[in-house]
Amino acid sequence: MSFYGSRGRGSWRGSSTGSSVASTTSSYSSRGGGFSSRGKSSNWGSHRKRNDQEGPDISKHPLGQLLRTISPSDLNLDADQEHSISISNSEYVASYNWVNEESSTITIPGRPPRWTPLQKSQRLAEDKGDFFRDPNGARYPTHPAEPAVKAILELNPNYDTSMIDIVACGSTLGHILRFARGVDRPFRLTLDVIGNTVFFVRKENNPKELLKNVHGYGHTFLDEYTTWDQDVKGSESHQRLIQYELGGLRCVVRFEVDGYLGEKADVAAREAKSSSSDADSLTGLDDLISAMGATSVCTGPLSSNDTLTTRVAGSSVPQASIFDIKTRSGKYQKNIDMSDILPVLWLKQFPNFIIAYHDGYGLFKDIREQDVRADIQAWEDENREGLHKFVALLRKIVQIAKDNEGGRLDLYSPSAERLEIRKQHVDDNSSTLPPDLRAVWEGNTSEDGAEEEVENDSEQGNTGHHNFPIDSDSDDASPDYTACSPDSCGYCGRCSY
C-alpha cells in the first residue's frame, strides 16, 4: 500500500502556460471560478459546530493528569494588544522531499514539483487508492519531528536553536488558531520542550488511520498538472520550513508545498543575483549542498521495523514562487469560500493560490492562478481581534510548557469552550526526537559545537511529514473533502464554499 496513494507526478507534459489557465492578481470575481466577497464574515469569535469529524479517542489513548484549563474568556482578558499580530521577518530555513521508496527516504533540500499545466484540457480519472490522514505518523510515529530538525541542521550547521520559541507544523498551529476563532472542533496534540523551544507535535488516534470515502480528482489533477524536475523525480511530497516572528515569538513552521511557478522562481533568482548579500547567501547554500555530496546516503535504524535514509538532491526555491492548490467541482457555479483557507495561507505565508474547477466529471477548464498576498493582508486587517487572541494563547501555552518540569504535556480541546493542558499519560512512550538529535538541539548554540554535533549525528537518518489536499464532488451524505485539508479542518468532510 502506498503511503500517499497516487501522488507521484508523471513526465513533462508540454507548455508551462496552458491555455486553460488564467493568471490574475485580483482574487475575487463574479463567476464560479473566483473567490467569495471579501466582506463575508470569517466567523472570528463565533462558535461553528463541526462535530461530524472523529475527535480524539481518549479511551484508546487515555489522558494524563489535568494541570490547567483555558477558556475563551481567558483569551479575552489576555488579548491586551501588547504584541504584534503581524508576521514579520519571514525567511526560508530548510526543506526536504519524501521519496517514493520501500524504505523511508528523504532528500535534502529537495524541491517542489513545477507547475506544468496541460496545453489542452483532458478528462482525468477519479482519485483512487488509500490515503493516510497523517502520512508522517504512518511512516514513522516514534520521532515525528526528526526530518524537519535534520533538514535544518544539515543545511544550517551553525543554526542557533536557542533563539527559537516554537517548532510546529501547519496542522498543529491550525488547531490553536481555530480554537482562538471559536471553531468547535476537538483536537489533541503534544507539547515537548527541547532546549529553549516548545515543539507542537501532531497526535492522531491511529498513525495509520485512513481517510474514508475519498471522492474527487485532487490527486490526479496534481499528477497531470505538476512535474517533478529530473533531479527530484520519484518524490512524493515537498516539505518546507520557514522561520518568522509572531507576537514576540520566533517560530519555525513546517508545511507541504503543492508546487512552484517556474517563471516567478526565475524572476526571484534574478533579483537575488542583483543583491550581493542575497547572492552570497545563495552561493553559500549551494557550496554546502555540494560539500554534502549529491550521492551522500545516511542510514540508521530508528525502530525495529524501519530504517530511514537521507540523500542530498534538489535546491531551494524562492518563497515568492510556491503555491497551494484546491480543486473542486464547478458544476453549480458556486464561489469558493476562503474563510477557512486564508488563515492557513497566512500561517504558511503562501503568496500564490491556484483554484481549479472541473465539470463534475474530471474535465478542468477553469483554472485560476491567484496572487493572494493582498487578500491575506486584508484578512489579517479584518481579524485583528481574533489574531490577538491567537497570539495571547500561543504565548500562554509556551509559558506553561516552559514552566513545567514534569516532561511532555498534552494539549486537549474537547470543545470550543475548553482547552486542557495535561501531563502526558504514563503509557505514552513516543518521543519527538531521538536522544542524540535531541541533545544537538538542546546544545546547538555555538558555531564549533553545533557543527561538530551535526556531523556526528549525520549517520542517524531522517523522516518526514506529508499533507495533501483532497477534492470531492459527492452530492450525497458521504463526506465531501473538496474544500478540506489537514491544516484547515483536519479533513472534516463537511467544509463548504
Coordinates of N, CA and C in Angstrom, one line a residue, residues 339-450:
S339 N -12.9 31.6 3.8 CA -12.8 31.9 5.2 C -12.0 30.9 6.0
D340 N -12.0 29.6 5.5 CA -11.1 28.6 6.2 C -9.8 28.5 5.5
I341 N -9.6 29.0 4.3 CA -8.4 28.8 3.6 C -7.4 30.0 3.9
L342 N -7.9 31.2 3.9 CA -7.0 32.3 4.1 C -6.2 32.2 5.5
P343 N -6.8 31.8 6.6 CA -6.0 31.6 7.8 C -4.8 30.7 7.6
V344 N -5.0 29.6 6.9 CA -3.9 28.7 6.6 C -2.8 29.3 5.7
L345 N -3.3 30.0 4.7 CA -2.3 30.6 3.8 C -1.5 31.7 4.6
W346 N -2.2 32.3 5.5 CA -1.5 33.3 6.4 C -0.4 32.6 7.3
L347 N -0.8 31.5 7.9 CA 0.2 30.8 8.8 C 1.4 30.4 8.0
K348 N 1.2 29.9 6.7 CA 2.3 29.4 5.9 C 2.9 30.4 5.0
Q349 N 2.3 31.6 5.0 CA 2.9 32.7 4.2 C 2.9 32.4 2.7
F350 N 1.9 31.7 2.2 CA 1.8 31.4 0.8 C 1.5 32.6 0.0
P351 N 2.2 33.0 -1.0 CA 1.9 34.2 -1.9 C 0.9 33.8 -3.0
N352 N 0.9 32.6 -3.4 CA 0.1 32.1 -4.6 C -0.9 31.0 -4.2
F353 N -2.0 31.1 -4.9 CA -3.1 30.1 -4.6 C -3.7 29.8 -6.0
I354 N -3.9 28.5 -6.3 CA -4.5 28.0 -7.5 C -5.8 27.3 -7.2
I355 N -6.9 27.8 -7.8 CA -8.1 27.1 -7.7 C -8.5 26.5 -9.0
A356 N -8.8 25.2 -9.1 CA -9.1 24.5 -10.3 C -10.5 23.9 -10.3
Y357 N -11.4 24.3 -11.2 CA -12.7 23.8 -11.2 C -12.9 22.8 -12.4
H358 N -13.6 21.8 -12.1 CA -13.9 20.8 -13.2 C -15.4 20.7 -13.4
D359 N -15.9 20.0 -14.4 CA -17.3 19.9 -14.8 C -18.1 19.0 -14.0
G360 N -17.5 18.4 -13.0 CA -18.2 17.4 -12.2 C -17.7 16.0 -12.5
Y361 N -17.0 15.8 -13.7 CA -16.6 14.5 -14.1 C -15.1 14.5 -14.5
G362 N -14.3 15.5 -14.0 CA -12.9 15.4 -14.1 C -12.3 16.2 -15.3
L363 N -13.1 17.1 -16.0 CA -12.6 17.9 -17.0 C -12.4 19.3 -16.5
F364 N -11.1 19.7 -16.4 CA -10.8 21.0 -15.8 C -10.6 22.0 -16.9
K365 N -11.5 23.0 -16.9 CA -11.4 24.1 -17.9 C -11.3 25.5 -17.3
D366 N -11.5 25.6 -16.0 CA -11.4 26.9 -15.3 C -10.4 26.7 -14.2
I367 N -9.1 27.2 -14.5 CA -8.0 27.1 -13.6 C -7.5 28.5 -13.4
R368 N -7.4 28.9 -12.1 CA -7.0 30.3 -11.9 C -5.8 30.4 -10.9
E369 N -4.8 31.1 -11.4 CA -3.6 31.3 -10.6 C -3.8 32.7 -9.9
Q370 N -3.8 32.7 -8.6 CA -4.1 33.9 -7.9 C -2.9 34.4 -7.0
D371 N -2.6 35.6 -7.1 CA -1.6 36.2 -6.2 C -2.5 36.7 -5.0
V372 N -2.3 36.0 -3.8 CA -3.2 36.3 -2.7 C -2.6 37.1 -1.6
R373 N -1.5 37.7 -1.8 CA -0.8 38.5 -0.8 C -1.7 39.6 -0.3
A374 N -2.4 40.3 -1.2 CA -3.2 41.4 -0.7 C -4.4 40.9 0.0
D375 N -4.9 39.7 -0.4 CA -6.1 39.1 0.2 C -5.7 38.6 1.7
I376 N -4.6 38.1 1.8 CA -4.1 37.7 3.1 C -3.9 38.9 4.1
Q377 N -3.4 39.9 3.5 CA -3.2 41.2 4.4 C -4.6 41.7 4.7
A378 N -5.6 41.7 3.8 CA -6.9 42.2 4.1 C -7.5 41.3 5.2
W379 N -7.3 40.0 5.1 CA -7.9 39.1 6.1 C -7.3 39.4 7.4
E380 N -6.0 39.6 7.5 CA -5.4 40.0 8.8 C -5.9 41.2 9.4
D381 N -6.1 42.3 8.5 CA -6.7 43.5 9.0 C -8.1 43.4 9.5
E382 N -8.9 42.5 8.9 CA -10.3 42.3 9.3 C -10.4 41.5 10.6
N383 N -9.3 40.8 10.9 CA -9.4 39.8 12.0 C -8.4 40.1 13.1
R384 N -8.2 41.3 13.4 CA -7.2 41.7 14.4 C -7.6 41.2 15.8
E385 N -8.8 41.3 16.1 CA -9.2 40.9 17.5 C -9.0 39.4 17.7
G386 N -9.4 38.6 16.7 CA -9.1 37.2 16.8 C -7.7 36.8 16.8
L387 N -6.9 37.5 16.0 CA -5.4 37.2 16.0 C -4.7 37.6 17.3
H388 N -5.2 38.7 17.9 CA -4.7 39.0 19.3 C -5.0 37.9 20.3
K389 N -6.2 37.2 20.1 CA -6.5 36.1 21.0 C -5.5 34.9 20.7
F390 N -5.3 34.7 19.4 CA -4.4 33.6 18.9 C -3.0 33.9 19.5
V391 N -2.4 35.1 19.4 CA -1.1 35.4 19.9 C -1.1 35.2 21.4
A392 N -2.1 35.7 22.1 CA -2.2 35.5 23.6 C -2.2 34.1 24.0
L393 N -2.9 33.2 23.2 CA -3.0 31.8 23.5 C -1.6 31.1 23.3
L394 N -1.0 31.5 22.2 CA 0.3 30.9 21.9 C 1.3 31.2 23.0
R395 N 1.3 32.5 23.4 CA 2.3 32.9 24.5 C 2.0 32.2 25.8
K396 N 0.7 32.0 26.1 CA 0.3 31.3 27.3 C 0.8 29.9 27.3
I397 N 0.5 29.2 26.2 CA 0.9 27.8 26.0 C 2.4 27.6 26.2
V398 N 3.2 28.5 25.5 CA 4.6 28.4 25.6 C 5.1 28.6 27.0
Q399 N 4.6 29.6 27.7 CA 5.0 29.8 29.1 C 4.7 28.7 30.0
I400 N 3.5 28.1 29.9 CA 3.1 27.0 30.7 C 4.0 25.8 30.4
A401 N 4.3 25.5 29.2 CA 5.1 24.4 28.8 C 6.5 24.6 29.4
K402 N 7.1 25.8 29.3 CA 8.4 26.0 29.8 C 8.5 26.0 31.3
D403 N 7.4 26.4 31.9 CA 7.4 26.4 33.4 C 7.2 25.0 34.0
N404 N 6.7 24.1 33.1 CA 6.5 22.7 33.6 C 7.8 21.9 33.7
E405 N 8.0 21.2 34.8 CA 9.3 20.5 35.0 C 9.0 19.0 34.9
G406 N 7.8 18.6 34.5 CA 7.4 17.2 34.6 C 7.4 16.5 33.2
G407 N 8.1 17.0 32.3 CA 8.2 16.3 31.0 C 7.2 16.8 30.0
R408 N 6.8 15.9 29.0 CA 5.9 16.3 27.9 C 4.5 16.5 28.4
L409 N 3.8 17.4 27.7 CA 2.4 17.7 28.0 C 1.5 17.4 26.9
D410 N 0.2 17.2 27.2 CA -0.8 17.1 26.1 C -1.7 18.3 26.1
L411 N -2.0 18.8 25.0 CA -2.9 19.9 24.8 C -4.2 19.3 24.2
Y412 N -5.3 19.4 24.9 CA -6.5 18.7 24.6 C -7.7 19.6 24.6
S413 N -8.5 19.7 23.5 CA -9.7 20.6 23.5 C -10.9 19.7 23.1
P414 N -11.8 19.4 24.1 CA -13.0 18.7 23.8 C -14.1 19.5 23.2
S415 N -13.9 20.8 23.3 CA -15.0 21.7 22.7 C -14.4 23.1 22.6
A416 N -15.1 24.0 21.9 CA -14.7 25.4 21.7 C -14.6 26.2 23.0
E417 N -15.2 25.6 24.1 CA -15.2 26.3 25.4 C -14.1 25.9 26.3
R418 N -13.3 25.0 25.9 CA -12.4 24.4 26.9 C -11.1 23.9 26.2
L419 N -10.0 24.3 26.7 CA -8.7 23.8 26.3 C -8.0 23.4 27.6
E420 N -7.6 22.1 27.6 CA -6.9 21.5 28.7 C -5.4 21.3 28.5
I421 N -4.6 21.5 29.5 CA -3.2 21.2 29.5 C -3.0 20.1 30.5
R422 N -2.5 19.0 30.1 CA -2.4 17.8 30.9 C -1.0 17.2 30.9
K423 N -0.6 16.5 31.9 CA 0.6 15.7 31.8 C 0.3 14.6 30.8
Q424 N 1.4 14.1 30.2 CA 1.3 13.0 29.3 C 1.0 11.7 30.0
H425 N 0.1 10.9 29.5 CA -0.2 9.7 30.2 C 1.1 8.8 30.2
V426 N 1.1 8.0 31.3 CA 2.3 7.2 31.6 C 2.6 6.1 30.5
D427 N 1.5 5.7 29.8 CA 1.6 4.7 28.7 C 2.1 5.2 27.4
D428 N 2.2 6.5 27.3 CA 2.7 7.1 26.0 C 4.2 7.2 26.0
N429 N 4.8 6.3 25.1 CA 6.2 6.2 25.0 C 6.8 6.8 23.8
S430 N 6.0 7.6 23.1 CA 6.6 8.3 21.9 C 7.5 9.4 22.3
S431 N 8.4 9.8 21.3 CA 9.3 10.9 21.6 C 9.5 11.7 20.4
T432 N 9.6 13.0 20.6 CA 9.7 13.9 19.5 C 10.9 13.8 18.6
L433 N 12.1 13.6 19.3 CA 13.4 13.4 18.6 C 14.1 12.2 19.3
P434 N 15.0 11.6 18.6 CA 15.8 10.6 19.2 C 16.8 11.3 20.1
P435 N 17.3 10.6 21.1 CA 18.1 11.2 22.2 C 19.3 12.0 21.6
D436 N 20.0 11.4 20.6 CA 21.2 12.2 20.2 C 20.9 13.5 19.4
L437 N 19.8 13.4 18.6 CA 19.4 14.6 17.9 C 18.8 15.6 18.9
R438 N 18.1 15.1 19.9 CA 17.6 16.0 21.0 C 18.7 16.8 21.7
A439 N 19.8 16.0 21.9 CA 20.9 16.7 22.6 C 21.6 17.8 21.7
V440 N 21.6 17.5 20.4 CA 22.1 18.5 19.4 C 21.2 19.8 19.5
W441 N 19.9 19.6 19.5 CA 19.0 20.8 19.5 C 19.2 21.5 20.8
E442 N 19.3 20.8 21.9 CA 19.4 21.5 23.2 C 20.7 22.2 23.4
G443 N 21.8 21.8 22.7 CA 23.1 22.4 22.9 C 23.6 23.2 21.7
N444 N 22.8 23.3 20.6 CA 23.3 23.9 19.4 C 23.3 25.4 19.5
T445 N 24.2 26.0 20.2 CA 24.2 27.5 20.4 C 25.5 28.1 20.0
S446 N 26.6 27.3 19.9 CA 27.9 27.9 19.4 C 28.3 27.3 18.1
E447 N 29.0 28.0 17.3 CA 29.4 27.5 16.0 C 30.2 26.3 16.0
D448 N 31.2 26.2 16.8 CA 32.0 25.0 16.8 C 31.3 23.8 17.3
G449 N 30.6 23.9 18.4 CA 29.8 22.8 19.0 C 28.7 22.3 18.0
A450 N 28.0 23.3 17.4 CA 26.9 22.9 16.6 C 27.4 22.1 15.4

